[in-house]
CSV table of C-alpha atoms in Angstrom, one decimal:
chain,number,residue,atom,x,y,z
Q,835,GLU,CA,115.0,-24.0,-46.9
Q,836,GLN,CA,112.4,-21.4,-47.9
Q,837,GLN,CA,112.2,-20.7,-51.6
Q,838,PRO,CA,111.8,-17.0,-52.5
Q,839,VAL,CA,108.1,-16.1,-52.9
Q,840,GLN,CA,107.9,-14.4,-56.2
Q,841,THR,CA,110.8,-15.9,-58.2
Q,842,GLU,CA,112.2,-19.4,-58.6
Q,843,THR,CA,115.8,-20.2,-58.0
Q,844,TRP,CA,116.9,-22.3,-60.8
Q,845,LYS,CA,120.1,-24.2,-61.3
Q,846,ALA,CA,121.1,-25.0,-64.9
Q,847,ARG,CA,123.4,-28.0,-65.0
Q,848,SER,CA,124.1,-27.8,-68.7
Q,849,LEU,CA,123.7,-25.4,-71.6
Q,850,GLU,CA,120.8,-27.5,-72.9
Q,851,GLU,CA,119.1,-27.3,-69.5
Q,852,LEU,CA,119.7,-23.5,-69.4
Q,853,ILE,CA,118.0,-23.1,-72.7
Q,854,ARG,CA,115.1,-25.4,-71.7
Q,855,ILE,CA,114.5,-23.4,-68.5
Q,856,LEU,CA,114.8,-20.1,-70.4
Q,857,HIS,CA,112.0,-21.2,-72.8
Q,858,ARG,CA,109.8,-22.0,-69.8
Q,859,ILE,CA,110.5,-18.6,-68.1
Q,860,PHE,CA,109.9,-16.6,-71.2
Q,861,ALA,CA,106.7,-18.5,-72.0
Q,862,GLU,CA,105.1,-16.5,-69.1
Q,863,ASP,CA,103.8,-13.0,-69.5
Q,864,LYS,CA,106.0,-11.6,-66.8
Q,865,VAL,CA,109.7,-12.3,-66.6
Q,866,SER,CA,111.9,-11.3,-63.6
Q,867,VAL,CA,115.3,-9.9,-64.4
Q,868,GLU,CA,116.8,-11.2,-61.2
Q,869,GLU,CA,115.5,-14.7,-62.0
Q,870,VAL,CA,117.1,-14.8,-65.4
Q,871,GLN,CA,120.4,-13.3,-64.1
Q,872,GLU,CA,120.6,-15.9,-61.4
Q,873,LEU,CA,119.8,-18.7,-63.8
Q,874,MET,CA,122.4,-17.6,-66.2
Q,875,GLU,CA,125.0,-17.3,-63.4
Q,876,SER,CA,124.1,-20.7,-62.1
Q,877,TYR,CA,125.2,-22.4,-65.3
Q,878,GLU,CA,128.8,-23.4,-64.8
Q,879,SER,CA,130.5,-22.9,-68.2
Q,880,ASN,CA,131.5,-26.2,-69.8
Q,881,PRO,CA,133.4,-25.6,-73.1
Q,882,GLU,CA,132.4,-29.0,-74.5
Q,883,GLU,CA,128.8,-27.8,-74.5
Q,884,TRP,CA,129.4,-24.6,-76.4
Q,885,LEU,CA,132.6,-25.1,-78.4
Q,886,GLN,CA,130.5,-25.7,-81.6
Q,887,TYR,CA,129.1,-22.2,-81.4
Q,888,ALA,CA,132.4,-20.5,-80.5
Q,889,LYS,CA,133.7,-19.4,-83.9
Q,890,PHE,CA,136.4,-16.8,-83.8
Q,891,ASP,CA,137.2,-14.2,-86.4
Q,892,GLN,CA,140.8,-12.9,-86.7
Q,893,TYR,CA,139.7,-9.3,-87.2
Q,894,ARG,CA,136.9,-8.6,-84.8
Q,895,TYR,CA,134.5,-10.1,-82.3
Q,896,THR,CA,131.8,-12.5,-83.6
Q,897,ARG,CA,128.1,-13.1,-82.8
Q,898,ASN,CA,127.0,-16.7,-83.0
Q,899,LEU,CA,123.3,-17.4,-82.6
Q,900,VAL,CA,122.5,-20.4,-80.3
Q,901,ASP,CA,118.8,-20.2,-79.8
Q,902,SER,CA,116.0,-17.9,-81.1
Q,903,GLY,CA,113.8,-18.4,-78.1
Q,904,ASN,CA,110.5,-18.8,-79.9
Q,905,GLY,CA,110.8,-15.2,-80.9
Q,906,LYS,CA,110.8,-14.0,-77.2
Q,907,PHE,CA,114.6,-13.8,-76.9
Q,908,ASN,CA,117.8,-14.4,-78.7
Q,909,LEU,CA,120.6,-16.4,-77.1
Q,910,MET,CA,124.0,-16.0,-78.7
Q,911,ILE,CA,127.7,-16.6,-78.0
Q,912,LEU,CA,130.2,-13.8,-78.7
Q,913,CYS,CA,133.8,-14.6,-79.3
Q,914,TRP,CA,136.4,-12.0,-78.6
Q,915,GLY,CA,140.0,-12.4,-79.8
Q,916,GLU,CA,142.8,-10.6,-77.9
Q,917,GLY,CA,142.2,-6.9,-77.9
Q,918,HIS,CA,138.8,-7.1,-79.6
Q,919,GLY,CA,136.2,-4.7,-78.4
Q,920,SER,CA,132.8,-3.3,-79.2
Q,921,SER,CA,131.7,0.3,-79.8
Q,922,ILE,CA,129.7,2.1,-77.2
Q,923,HIS,CA,126.1,1.0,-77.9
Q,924,ASP,CA,122.5,1.0,-76.7
Q,925,HIS,CA,120.1,-2.0,-76.5
Q,926,THR,CA,117.1,-0.8,-78.5
Q,927,ASP,CA,114.7,-0.9,-75.5
Q,928,SER,CA,115.6,-4.6,-74.8
Q,929,HIS,CA,116.9,-6.4,-71.8
Q,930,CYS,CA,120.5,-7.6,-72.2
Q,931,PHE,CA,122.2,-10.3,-70.1
Q,932,MET,CA,125.9,-11.1,-70.6
Q,933,LYS,CA,127.5,-14.1,-69.0
Q,934,ILE,CA,131.3,-14.8,-69.3
Q,935,LEU,CA,132.0,-18.4,-70.4
Q,936,GLN,CA,135.7,-18.1,-70.8
Q,937,GLY,CA,138.3,-15.4,-70.1
Q,938,ASN,CA,137.4,-11.9,-68.9
Q,939,LEU,CA,135.6,-8.9,-70.4
Q,940,LYS,CA,135.8,-5.3,-69.3
Q,941,GLU,CA,132.5,-3.5,-69.3
Q,942,THR,CA,132.5,0.4,-69.3
Q,943,LEU,CA,129.2,2.1,-68.6
Q,944,PHE,CA,128.5,5.5,-70.1
Q,945,GLU,CA,125.8,8.1,-69.5
Q,946,TRP,CA,123.5,8.9,-72.4
Q,947,PRO,CA,124.8,11.9,-74.2
Q,948,GLU,CA,122.9,15.2,-73.9
Q,949,LYS,CA,120.5,15.8,-76.8
Q,950,LYS,CA,122.6,18.7,-78.0
Q,951,GLY,CA,125.7,17.0,-76.7
Q,952,ASN,CA,128.9,17.9,-78.4
Q,953,GLY,CA,131.5,16.8,-75.9
Q,954,GLU,CA,133.3,13.8,-74.5
Q,955,MET,CA,130.8,11.2,-73.2
Q,956,THR,CA,130.7,10.6,-69.5
Q,957,LYS,CA,132.0,7.4,-68.1
Q,958,LYS,CA,129.9,6.1,-65.3
Q,959,SER,CA,131.9,3.1,-64.1
Q,960,GLU,CA,133.9,0.2,-65.4
Q,961,ARG,CA,134.5,-3.4,-64.2
Q,962,VAL,CA,136.1,-6.6,-65.3
Q,963,LEU,CA,133.7,-9.5,-65.4
Q,964,ARG,CA,135.1,-12.9,-64.5
Q,965,GLU,CA,134.2,-16.4,-65.7
Q,966,ASN,CA,130.6,-17.4,-65.0
Q,967,GLN,CA,129.6,-13.9,-63.8
Q,968,CYS,CA,126.5,-12.5,-65.5
Q,969,ALA,CA,125.9,-8.7,-66.1
Q,970,TYR,CA,122.7,-7.0,-67.0
Q,971,ILE,CA,121.9,-3.8,-68.8
Q,972,ASN,CA,119.1,-2.0,-70.5
Q,973,ASP,CA,118.7,1.5,-71.9
Q,974,SER,CA,117.5,3.0,-68.7
Q,975,ILE,CA,120.7,2.0,-67.0
Q,976,GLY,CA,122.8,3.5,-69.7
Q,977,LEU,CA,125.2,2.6,-72.6
Q,978,HIS,CA,128.2,0.4,-72.5
Q,979,ARG,CA,131.3,-0.7,-74.2
Q,980,VAL,CA,132.5,-4.3,-73.9
Q,981,GLU,CA,136.1,-5.3,-74.6
Q,982,ASN,CA,138.6,-8.1,-74.2
Q,983,ILE,CA,141.5,-6.2,-72.7
Q,984,SER,CA,143.7,-9.3,-72.6
Q,985,HIS,CA,146.6,-9.5,-75.0
Q,986,THR,CA,147.1,-13.2,-74.4
Q,987,GLU,CA,143.7,-14.8,-73.8
Q,988,PRO,CA,140.6,-14.9,-76.0
Q,989,ALA,CA,137.2,-14.5,-74.3
Q,990,VAL,CA,133.8,-16.1,-74.8
Q,991,SER,CA,130.5,-14.7,-73.5
Q,992,LEU,CA,126.8,-15.8,-73.6
Q,993,HIS,CA,124.3,-13.1,-74.3
Q,994,LEU,CA,120.5,-13.1,-74.0
Q,995,TYR,CA,118.5,-10.3,-75.5
Q,996,SER,CA,114.8,-9.9,-75.0
Q,997,PRO,CA,113.0,-9.0,-77.1
Q,998,PRO,CA,115.4,-9.8,-79.9
Q,999,PHE,CA,116.7,-6.9,-82.0
Q,1000,ASP,CA,118.9,-6.6,-85.0
Q,1001,SER,CA,119.9,-3.0,-85.0
Q,1002,CYS,CA,121.2,-0.5,-82.4
Q,1003,ASN,CA,123.0,2.8,-82.1
Q,1004,THR,CA,126.7,3.1,-81.8
Q,1005,PHE,CA,128.2,6.2,-80.1
Q,1006,ASP,CA,131.4,8.2,-80.7
Q,1007,GLN,CA,133.0,8.6,-77.3
Q,1008,ARG,CA,134.5,12.0,-78.2
Q,1009,THR,CA,131.4,13.7,-79.4
Q,1010,GLY,CA,128.3,11.6,-78.3
Q,1011,HIS,CA,127.1,11.5,-81.8
Q,1012,LYS,CA,125.2,8.3,-82.6
Q,1013,HIS,CA,124.8,6.2,-85.7
Q,1014,LYS,CA,122.4,3.4,-86.3
Q,1015,VAL,CA,123.9,0.0,-87.3
Q,1016,LYS,CA,122.6,-3.3,-88.3
Q,1017,MET,CA,123.8,-6.3,-86.4
Q,1018,THR,CA,124.6,-9.6,-88.1
Q,1019,PHE,CA,125.4,-13.2,-87.1
Q,1020,TYR,CA,128.7,-14.8,-87.8
Q,1021,SER,CA,127.0,-18.1,-87.4
Q,1022,GLN,CA,123.6,-19.5,-86.6
Q,1023,PHE,CA,123.0,-22.7,-84.7
Q,1024,GLY,CA,126.6,-23.7,-85.2
Q,1025,GLU,CA,126.6,-23.0,-89.0
Q,1026,ARG,CA,128.7,-20.3,-90.5
Q,1027,THR,CA,126.5,-17.6,-92.1
Q,1028,VAL,CA,127.7,-16.6,-95.4
Q,1029,CYS,CA,127.0,-12.9,-96.1
O,1086,LEU,CA,162.3,-28.2,-73.7
O,1087,PRO,CA,163.3,-31.9,-73.2
O,1088,PRO,CA,166.4,-33.0,-75.2
O,1089,GLY,CA,165.4,-35.7,-77.6
O,1090,LEU,CA,162.1,-34.0,-78.4
O,1091,SER,CA,162.8,-34.1,-82.1
O,1092,GLN,CA,163.7,-37.8,-82.0
O,1093,TRP,CA,160.5,-38.8,-80.2
O,1094,PHE,CA,158.2,-36.6,-82.3
O,1095,PRO,CA,159.9,-35.9,-85.6
O,1096,ALA,CA,156.6,-35.2,-87.3
O,1097,LEU,CA,155.5,-32.6,-84.7
O,1098,GLU,CA,153.5,-29.8,-86.3
O,1099,VAL,CA,152.0,-28.0,-83.3
O,1100,LEU,CA,153.7,-27.4,-80.0
O,1101,ASP,CA,152.0,-25.5,-77.2
O,1102,VAL,CA,154.2,-24.8,-74.2
O,1103,SER,CA,152.2,-21.9,-72.9
O,1104,GLY,CA,152.1,-21.3,-69.2
O,1105,THR,CA,154.9,-23.6,-68.3
O,1106,GLY,CA,157.3,-21.0,-66.9
O,1107,LEU,CA,159.9,-21.6,-69.6
O,1108,ALA,CA,162.8,-19.0,-69.5
O,1109,GLU,CA,164.3,-20.2,-72.8
O,1110,LEU,CA,163.4,-22.3,-75.8
O,1111,GLY,CA,166.5,-24.3,-76.7
O,1112,ALA,CA,168.1,-25.8,-79.8
O,1113,GLU,CA,165.8,-28.8,-79.6
O,1114,LEU,CA,163.4,-26.7,-81.6
O,1115,LEU,CA,165.8,-26.5,-84.5
O,1116,ALA,CA,165.5,-30.2,-85.3
O,1117,LEU,CA,161.7,-30.2,-85.7
O,1118,PRO,CA,161.3,-30.0,-89.5
O,1119,ARG,CA,157.5,-30.1,-89.7
O,1120,LEU,CA,156.7,-27.6,-86.9
O,1121,HIS,CA,154.3,-24.9,-88.2
O,1122,THR,CA,152.7,-23.6,-85.0
O,1123,LEU,CA,154.6,-22.7,-81.8
O,1124,LEU,CA,152.7,-21.3,-78.9
O,1125,ALA,CA,154.8,-20.2,-75.9
O,1126,LYS,CA,152.7,-17.5,-74.3
O,1127,ASN,CA,152.7,-16.6,-70.6
O,1128,ASN,CA,156.2,-17.8,-69.9
O,1129,ARG,CA,159.4,-16.2,-68.6
O,1130,LEU,CA,161.0,-15.7,-72.0
O,1131,GLY,CA,162.7,-12.5,-72.8
O,1132,GLY,CA,166.3,-12.6,-71.6
O,1133,PRO,CA,169.2,-13.2,-74.0
O,1134,GLY,CA,169.2,-16.6,-75.5
O,1135,SER,CA,165.4,-17.0,-75.1
O,1136,LEU,CA,165.3,-18.2,-78.6
O,1137,PRO,CA,167.9,-20.5,-80.1
O,1138,LYS,CA,170.4,-19.1,-82.5
O,1139,GLY,CA,170.1,-20.2,-86.1
O,1140,LEU,CA,166.3,-20.2,-86.0
O,1141,GLY,CA,166.2,-18.8,-89.5
O,1142,GLN,CA,168.6,-21.3,-91.0
O,1143,ALA,CA,166.9,-24.4,-89.5
O,1144,PRO,CA,164.1,-26.2,-91.4
O,1145,LEU,CA,161.9,-24.3,-88.9
O,1146,GLY,CA,162.9,-21.1,-90.7
O,1147,ARG,CA,160.7,-22.2,-93.6
O,1148,SER,CA,158.1,-24.3,-92.0
O,1149,LEU,CA,157.0,-22.1,-89.0
O,1150,ARG,CA,153.8,-20.2,-89.8
O,1151,VAL,CA,152.4,-19.2,-86.4
O,1152,LEU,CA,154.5,-18.0,-83.4
O,1153,ASN,CA,152.8,-16.8,-80.2
O,1154,LEU,CA,155.1,-15.2,-77.6
O,1155,SER,CA,152.5,-13.0,-75.9
O,1156,GLY,CA,152.6,-12.6,-72.1
O,1157,ASN,CA,156.4,-12.9,-71.8
O,1158,ARG,CA,159.2,-10.4,-70.9
O,1159,PHE,CA,160.7,-9.4,-74.2
O,1160,ALA,CA,162.1,-5.9,-74.1
O,1161,GLU,CA,163.0,-6.1,-77.8
O,1162,VAL,CA,161.8,-8.2,-80.7
O,1163,PRO,CA,164.3,-11.1,-80.6
O,1164,PRO,CA,166.5,-10.8,-83.6
O,1165,ALA,CA,166.6,-14.6,-83.9
O,1166,LEU,CA,163.0,-14.7,-85.1
O,1167,LEU,CA,163.5,-12.2,-87.9
O,1168,GLY,CA,164.9,-15.1,-90.0
O,1169,LEU,CA,161.5,-16.9,-90.0
O,1170,ARG,CA,160.7,-16.2,-93.7
O,1171,GLY,CA,157.6,-18.3,-93.7
O,1172,LEU,CA,156.1,-16.8,-90.6
O,1173,GLN,CA,152.5,-15.7,-91.2
O,1174,SER,CA,151.4,-14.9,-87.7
O,1175,LEU,CA,153.4,-13.3,-84.9
O,1176,SER,CA,152.2,-12.2,-81.5
O,1177,LEU,CA,154.3,-10.4,-79.0
O,1178,GLY,CA,151.3,-8.9,-77.1
O,1179,GLY,CA,151.8,-8.1,-73.5
O,1180,ASN,CA,155.6,-7.9,-73.4
O,1181,ARG,CA,157.9,-5.1,-72.6
O,1182,LEU,CA,158.8,-3.9,-76.1
O,1183,HIS,CA,159.9,-0.3,-76.4
O,1184,GLY,CA,160.2,-0.3,-80.2
O,1185,ILE,CA,159.9,-2.2,-83.4
O,1186,PRO,CA,163.1,-3.0,-85.3
O,1187,PRO,CA,163.2,-1.9,-89.0
O,1188,ASP,CA,164.3,-5.4,-89.8
O,1189,ILE,CA,160.8,-6.5,-89.1
O,1190,GLN,CA,160.4,-6.1,-92.9
O,1191,GLU,CA,162.4,-9.4,-93.3
O,1192,LEU,CA,159.3,-11.3,-92.2
O,1193,ARG,CA,158.1,-11.2,-95.8
O,1194,SER,CA,155.2,-13.6,-95.3
O,1195,LEU,CA,153.7,-11.9,-92.3
O,1196,GLU,CA,149.9,-11.4,-92.4
O,1197,PHE,CA,149.1,-11.1,-88.7
O,1198,LEU,CA,151.1,-8.9,-86.3
O,1199,TYR,CA,150.0,-8.4,-82.7
O,1200,LEU,CA,152.0,-6.0,-80.7
O,1201,GLY,CA,149.3,-4.7,-78.3
O,1202,GLY,CA,150.1,-4.0,-74.7
O,1203,ASN,CA,153.7,-3.0,-74.8
O,1204,PHE,CA,155.6,0.3,-74.4
O,1205,ILE,CA,156.2,1.1,-78.0
O,1206,THR,CA,156.6,4.8,-78.7
O,1207,SER,CA,157.1,4.9,-82.5
O,1208,ILE,CA,156.6,2.9,-85.6
O,1209,PRO,CA,159.4,2.4,-88.2
O,1210,PRO,CA,158.3,3.1,-91.7
O,1211,GLU,CA,159.9,-0.2,-92.7
O,1212,LEU,CA,156.8,-1.9,-91.2
O,1213,ALA,CA,155.1,-0.8,-94.4
O,1214,ASN,CA,157.3,-3.1,-96.4
O,1215,LEU,CA,155.3,-6.2,-95.3
O,1216,PRO,CA,153.3,-6.9,-98.5
O,1217,SER,CA,150.8,-9.4,-97.0
O,1218,LEU,CA,150.1,-7.7,-93.7
O,1219,SER,CA,146.3,-7.7,-93.2
O,1220,TYR,CA,145.9,-7.4,-89.4
O,1221,LEU,CA,148.1,-5.0,-87.4
O,1222,VAL,CA,147.5,-4.5,-83.7
O,1223,LEU,CA,149.3,-1.7,-81.9
O,1224,CYS,CA,146.7,-0.9,-79.2
O,1225,ASP,CA,147.7,-0.1,-75.6
O,1226,ASN,CA,151.1,1.3,-76.4
O,1227,LYS,CA,152.7,4.8,-76.2
O,1228,ILE,CA,152.6,5.7,-79.9
O,1229,GLN,CA,152.6,9.4,-80.7
O,1230,SER,CA,152.5,9.3,-84.5
O,1231,ILE,CA,151.9,7.0,-87.4
O,1232,PRO,CA,154.3,7.2,-90.3
O,1233,PRO,CA,152.5,8.0,-93.5
O,1234,GLN,CA,154.3,5.1,-95.2
O,1235,LEU,CA,151.9,2.8,-93.3
O,1236,ALA,CA,149.3,3.7,-96.0
O,1237,GLN,CA,151.4,1.5,-98.3
O,1238,LEU,CA,150.1,-1.6,-96.5
O,1239,HIS,CA,147.7,-2.5,-99.4
O,1240,SER,CA,146.5,-5.7,-97.8
O,1241,LEU,CA,145.6,-4.1,-94.4
O,1242,ARG,CA,142.1,-5.0,-93.4
O,1243,SER,CA,142.2,-4.3,-89.7
O,1244,LEU,CA,144.3,-1.7,-87.8
O,1245,SER,CA,144.1,-1.4,-84.0
O,1246,LEU,CA,145.4,1.8,-82.6
O,1247,HIS,CA,143.3,2.4,-79.5
O,1248,ASN,CA,144.8,3.6,-76.2
O,1249,ASN,CA,147.9,5.3,-77.5
O,1250,LEU,CA,149.1,8.9,-77.6
O,1251,LEU,CA,148.0,9.9,-81.1
O,1252,THR,CA,146.9,13.5,-81.6
O,1253,TYR,CA,146.4,13.2,-85.3
O,1254,LEU,CA,146.7,10.8,-88.2
O,1255,PRO,CA,148.5,11.1,-91.5
O,1256,ARG,CA,146.2,12.1,-94.3
O,1257,GLU,CA,147.5,9.1,-96.3
O,1258,ILE,CA,145.5,6.8,-94.0
O,1259,LEU,CA,142.6,7.4,-96.3
O,1260,ASN,CA,144.5,5.4,-98.9
O,1261,LEU,CA,144.1,2.1,-97.1
O,1262,VAL,CA,141.6,0.7,-99.6
O,1263,HIS,CA,140.9,-2.6,-97.9
O,1264,LEU,CA,140.6,-1.3,-94.4
O,1265,GLU,CA,137.5,-2.6,-92.6
O,1266,GLU,CA,138.3,-2.1,-89.0
O,1267,LEU,CA,140.0,0.9,-87.4
O,1268,SER,CA,140.1,1.5,-83.7
O,1269,LEU,CA,141.1,4.9,-82.5
O,1270,ARG,CA,139.5,5.3,-79.1
O,1271,GLY,CA,141.6,6.3,-76.1
O,1272,ASN,CA,143.8,8.6,-78.1
O,1273,PRO,CA,144.0,12.4,-77.4
O,1274,LEU,CA,142.9,13.2,-81.0
O,1275,VAL,CA,142.5,16.9,-81.4
O,1276,VAL,CA,138.9,17.8,-81.9
O,1277,ARG,CA,139.3,21.5,-82.6
O,1278,PHE,CA,141.4,23.2,-85.3
O,1279,VAL,CA,144.9,23.8,-83.9
O,1280,ARG,CA,146.9,26.4,-85.7
O,1281,ASP,CA,150.5,25.4,-85.8
O,1282,LEU,CA,152.3,28.5,-84.7
O,1283,THR,CA,155.8,27.1,-85.0
O,1284,TYR,CA,156.1,27.4,-88.8
O,1285,ASN,CA,159.8,28.1,-89.4
O,1286,PRO,CA,160.2,30.2,-92.5
O,1287,PRO,CA,162.5,28.5,-95.1
O,1288,SER,CA,166.2,29.2,-95.1
O,1289,LEU,CA,167.9,30.9,-98.0
O,1290,GLN,CA,169.3,27.6,-99.0
O,1291,GLU,CA,165.9,26.1,-99.1
O,1292,LEU,CA,164.5,29.0,-101.1
O,1293,ALA,CA,167.3,28.6,-103.6
O,1294,GLY,CA,166.7,24.9,-103.8
O,1295,ARG,CA,163.0,25.4,-104.4
O,1296,THR,CA,163.7,27.7,-107.2
O,1297,VAL,CA,166.2,25.3,-108.9
O,1298,LYS,CA,163.6,22.6,-108.7
O,1299,THR,CA,160.5,24.4,-109.7
O,1300,ARG,CA,162.1,26.3,-112.5
O,1301,ASN,CA,164.0,23.3,-113.7
O,1302,VAL,CA,167.3,25.1,-113.6
O,1303,PRO,CA,169.8,22.7,-115.1
O,1304,TYR,CA,172.8,21.6,-113.1
O,1305,ALA,CA,175.4,18.9,-113.2
O,1306,PRO,CA,177.3,17.3,-110.2
O,1307,SER,CA,180.3,19.2,-111.3
O,1308,ASP,CA,178.5,22.5,-110.9
O,1309,LEU,CA,177.9,22.2,-107.2
O,1310,PRO,CA,179.5,20.9,-104.0
O,1311,GLU,CA,178.5,17.3,-103.3
O,1312,ASN,CA,176.4,18.2,-100.2
O,1313,LEU,CA,174.2,20.6,-102.3
O,1314,VAL,CA,173.7,18.0,-105.0
O,1315,ARG,CA,172.6,15.6,-102.3
O,1316,TYR,CA,170.4,18.3,-100.8
O,1317,LEU,CA,168.6,18.9,-104.1
O,1318,SER,CA,167.9,15.3,-104.5
O,1319,LEU,CA,165.9,15.3,-101.3
O,1320,ALA,CA,163.2,17.6,-102.5
O,1321,SER,CA,159.7,16.5,-101.6
O,1322,ASN,CA,156.7,17.3,-103.7
O,1323,CYS,CA,154.0,19.4,-102.1
O,1324,PRO,CA,151.1,17.0,-101.6
O,1325,ASN,CA,148.7,19.6,-103.0
O,1326,PRO,CA,148.3,18.4,-106.5
O,1327,LYS,CA,147.4,21.8,-107.7
O,1328,CYS,CA,150.7,23.1,-106.5
O,1329,GLY,CA,153.8,22.1,-108.4
O,1330,GLY,CA,156.0,23.2,-105.6
O,1331,VAL,CA,158.6,21.3,-103.6
O,1332,TYR,CA,159.9,21.7,-100.1
O,1333,PHE,CA,163.0,20.4,-98.3
O,1334,ASP,CA,163.0,20.9,-94.5
O,1335,SER,CA,160.5,23.7,-94.1
O,1336,CYS,CA,156.9,22.8,-94.4
O,1337,VAL,CA,153.7,23.7,-92.8
O,1338,ARG,CA,152.0,21.1,-90.6
O,1339,GLN,CA,148.4,21.7,-90.8
O,1340,ILE,CA,145.7,19.6,-89.3
O,1341,LYS,CA,142.6,19.4,-91.4
O,1342,PHE,CA,139.5,17.7,-90.3
O,1343,VAL,CA,137.7,15.2,-92.4
O,1344,ASP,CA,134.1,15.3,-91.4
O,1345,PHE,CA,131.9,12.3,-91.9
O,1346,CYS,CA,128.4,13.6,-92.1
O,1347,GLY,CA,129.1,15.6,-88.9
O,1348,LYS,CA,129.3,12.4,-87.0
O,1349,TYR,CA,132.9,11.6,-86.8
O,1350,ARG,CA,135.8,14.0,-87.3
O,1351,LEU,CA,139.3,12.7,-88.0
O,1352,PRO,CA,142.2,15.0,-87.6
O,1353,LEU,CA,144.5,14.3,-90.5
O,1354,MET,CA,147.9,15.9,-90.8
O,1355,HIS,CA,148.9,17.6,-93.9
O,1356,TYR,CA,152.4,18.8,-94.9
O,1357,LEU,CA,152.3,21.7,-97.3
O,1358,CYS,CA,155.0,23.7,-98.8
O,1359,SER,CA,153.8,27.0,-97.4
O,1360,PRO,CA,150.9,28.4,-95.4
O,1361,GLU,CA,149.4,29.9,-98.6
O,1362,CYS,CA,149.3,26.5,-100.3
O,1363,SER,CA,145.9,24.9,-99.5
O,1364,SER,CA,145.4,21.3,-100.2
O,1365,PRO,CA,142.0,20.2,-101.5
O,1366,CYS,CA,142.8,16.6,-100.7
O,1367,SER,CA,141.1,16.6,-97.3
O,1368,SER,CA,138.0,18.5,-97.9
O,1369,ALA,CA,135.4,15.8,-98.0
O,1370,SER,CA,133.0,18.3,-96.6
O,1371,GLN,CA,135.0,21.4,-96.0
O,1372,SER,CA,134.2,24.3,-98.3
O,1373,SER,CA,137.5,26.0,-98.5
O,1374,THR,CA,138.1,25.1,-102.1
O,1375,SER,CA,136.3,26.1,-105.2
O,1376,GLN,CA,133.8,23.8,-107.0
O,1377,SER,CA,135.9,23.5,-110.1
O,1378,GLU,CA,138.1,20.7,-108.6
O,1379,SER,CA,137.8,17.4,-110.4
O,1380,ASP,CA,139.7,14.2,-110.0
O,1381,SER,CA,141.5,14.9,-106.7
O,1382,GLU,CA,138.3,15.9,-105.0
O,1383,ASP,CA,136.4,12.9,-106.3
O,1384,GLU,CA,139.2,10.7,-105.1
O,1385,ALA,CA,139.1,12.3,-101.8
O,1386,SER,CA,135.4,11.9,-101.4
O,1387,VAL,CA,135.6,8.2,-102.4
O,1388,ALA,CA,138.3,7.7,-99.8
O,1389,ALA,CA,136.3,9.6,-97.2
O,1390,ARG,CA,133.2,7.6,-97.8
O,1391,ARG,CA,135.1,4.4,-97.5
O,1392,MET,CA,136.7,5.5,-94.3
O,1393,GLN,CA,133.3,6.6,-93.0
O,1394,LYS,CA,132.0,3.0,-93.4
O,1395,VAL,CA,135.0,1.8,-91.5
O,1396,LEU,CA,134.7,4.2,-88.6
O,1397,LEU,CA,130.9,4.0,-88.2
O,1398,GLY,CA,130.3,0.4,-89.0
């Protein structure tokens, strides 16, 4: 079989291998979005490999750092209880990959509000992501809200952000007004972070 | 459930029968004295007799801490579970509930209540009598208004109200001191000032009642017919602290907006004794009142700042 010319087709057979390959990919100057997305999708979620990072909070979704990618990227696991959702947010000029490890997550895409915008934000599209699917977004594509709409099942997702960022803007859907927020980790490398 | 369950596993603490197609949980449960967690989500529970009678009186009534009945077919909160005095966590998400029984207040130990994804249209004020409630989920229902009494839930840290039919919130919501999470998206919250044109002027009886109360006209039960004595006892104080007035049935509903640095406007409902009575309580940034206000405005701005952090965080 012919391999694609410009990008490799990787298959990550474990979370550890996924991280190893990511380090190799990001060590290069140029990184292909398709390559990373395919790699993330190729990893078949195995809870035994990530359970140690999946720390849930009763009140809201959590961000659990798995690997800090030599400063080139952050890899983290997000845990969403039933009904937990995020605000509408941007990605501070970074690439964002989101792979479902367990359950389902609904992603709603929004247009950027007008500069002088003072009306309801425009929904572009929405979809429900299934286990092992991997979505991609960056600021030029738009903004999104991610939610676990299930009332019976928790959800777990694996996120890669490159370059890493610790603040972003959240948007009020009714008015388009934005507000900068700092993002924190609920745990890092499997250890609960005490704030 | 297999008969003999309690004989085989008398020390059973956690039982998970989720996704097994069960249509009823039988009396075998009652004989498990150490059971603290019962997970029975995604089954066919909901008909009469889904839960065994005498649940509250069994040892289970004191030992059970967590009960998850999400993803079933309950059309009402099963009365049998209201006797579970030790219950800390209850989930009835994704069922077919049309309401919440006032007797929910009997679950004195409840900290976590998940009722998202039902058909609930209103919330009984008795829900506010749960002293330890810290997480309340009411998202994805058909709720049109929140009773102001809910502000008495002092322990509430997270309130999920998204995807309902709310057009405004009670002003008292600013009193939830420990609230850290509040979701309101997907509600038709009014964004522009809506003048309530349906103010019904007070009746003569009301005007007389108001005078009796505000002027402290003395009266004894022997002076008045019993129905009027009762009527006078129902006087409500105007929430405007500057106004010493009272009202009975006739009040003005006024939506005032609390503005959080121009970034998030919450419509809060105020009940005032008359259109002329203007409450300073909402004006975090509104300029309708004079600068000579003291305590009430400070309180209001503290409350507003707190709520701002919750909404924008």
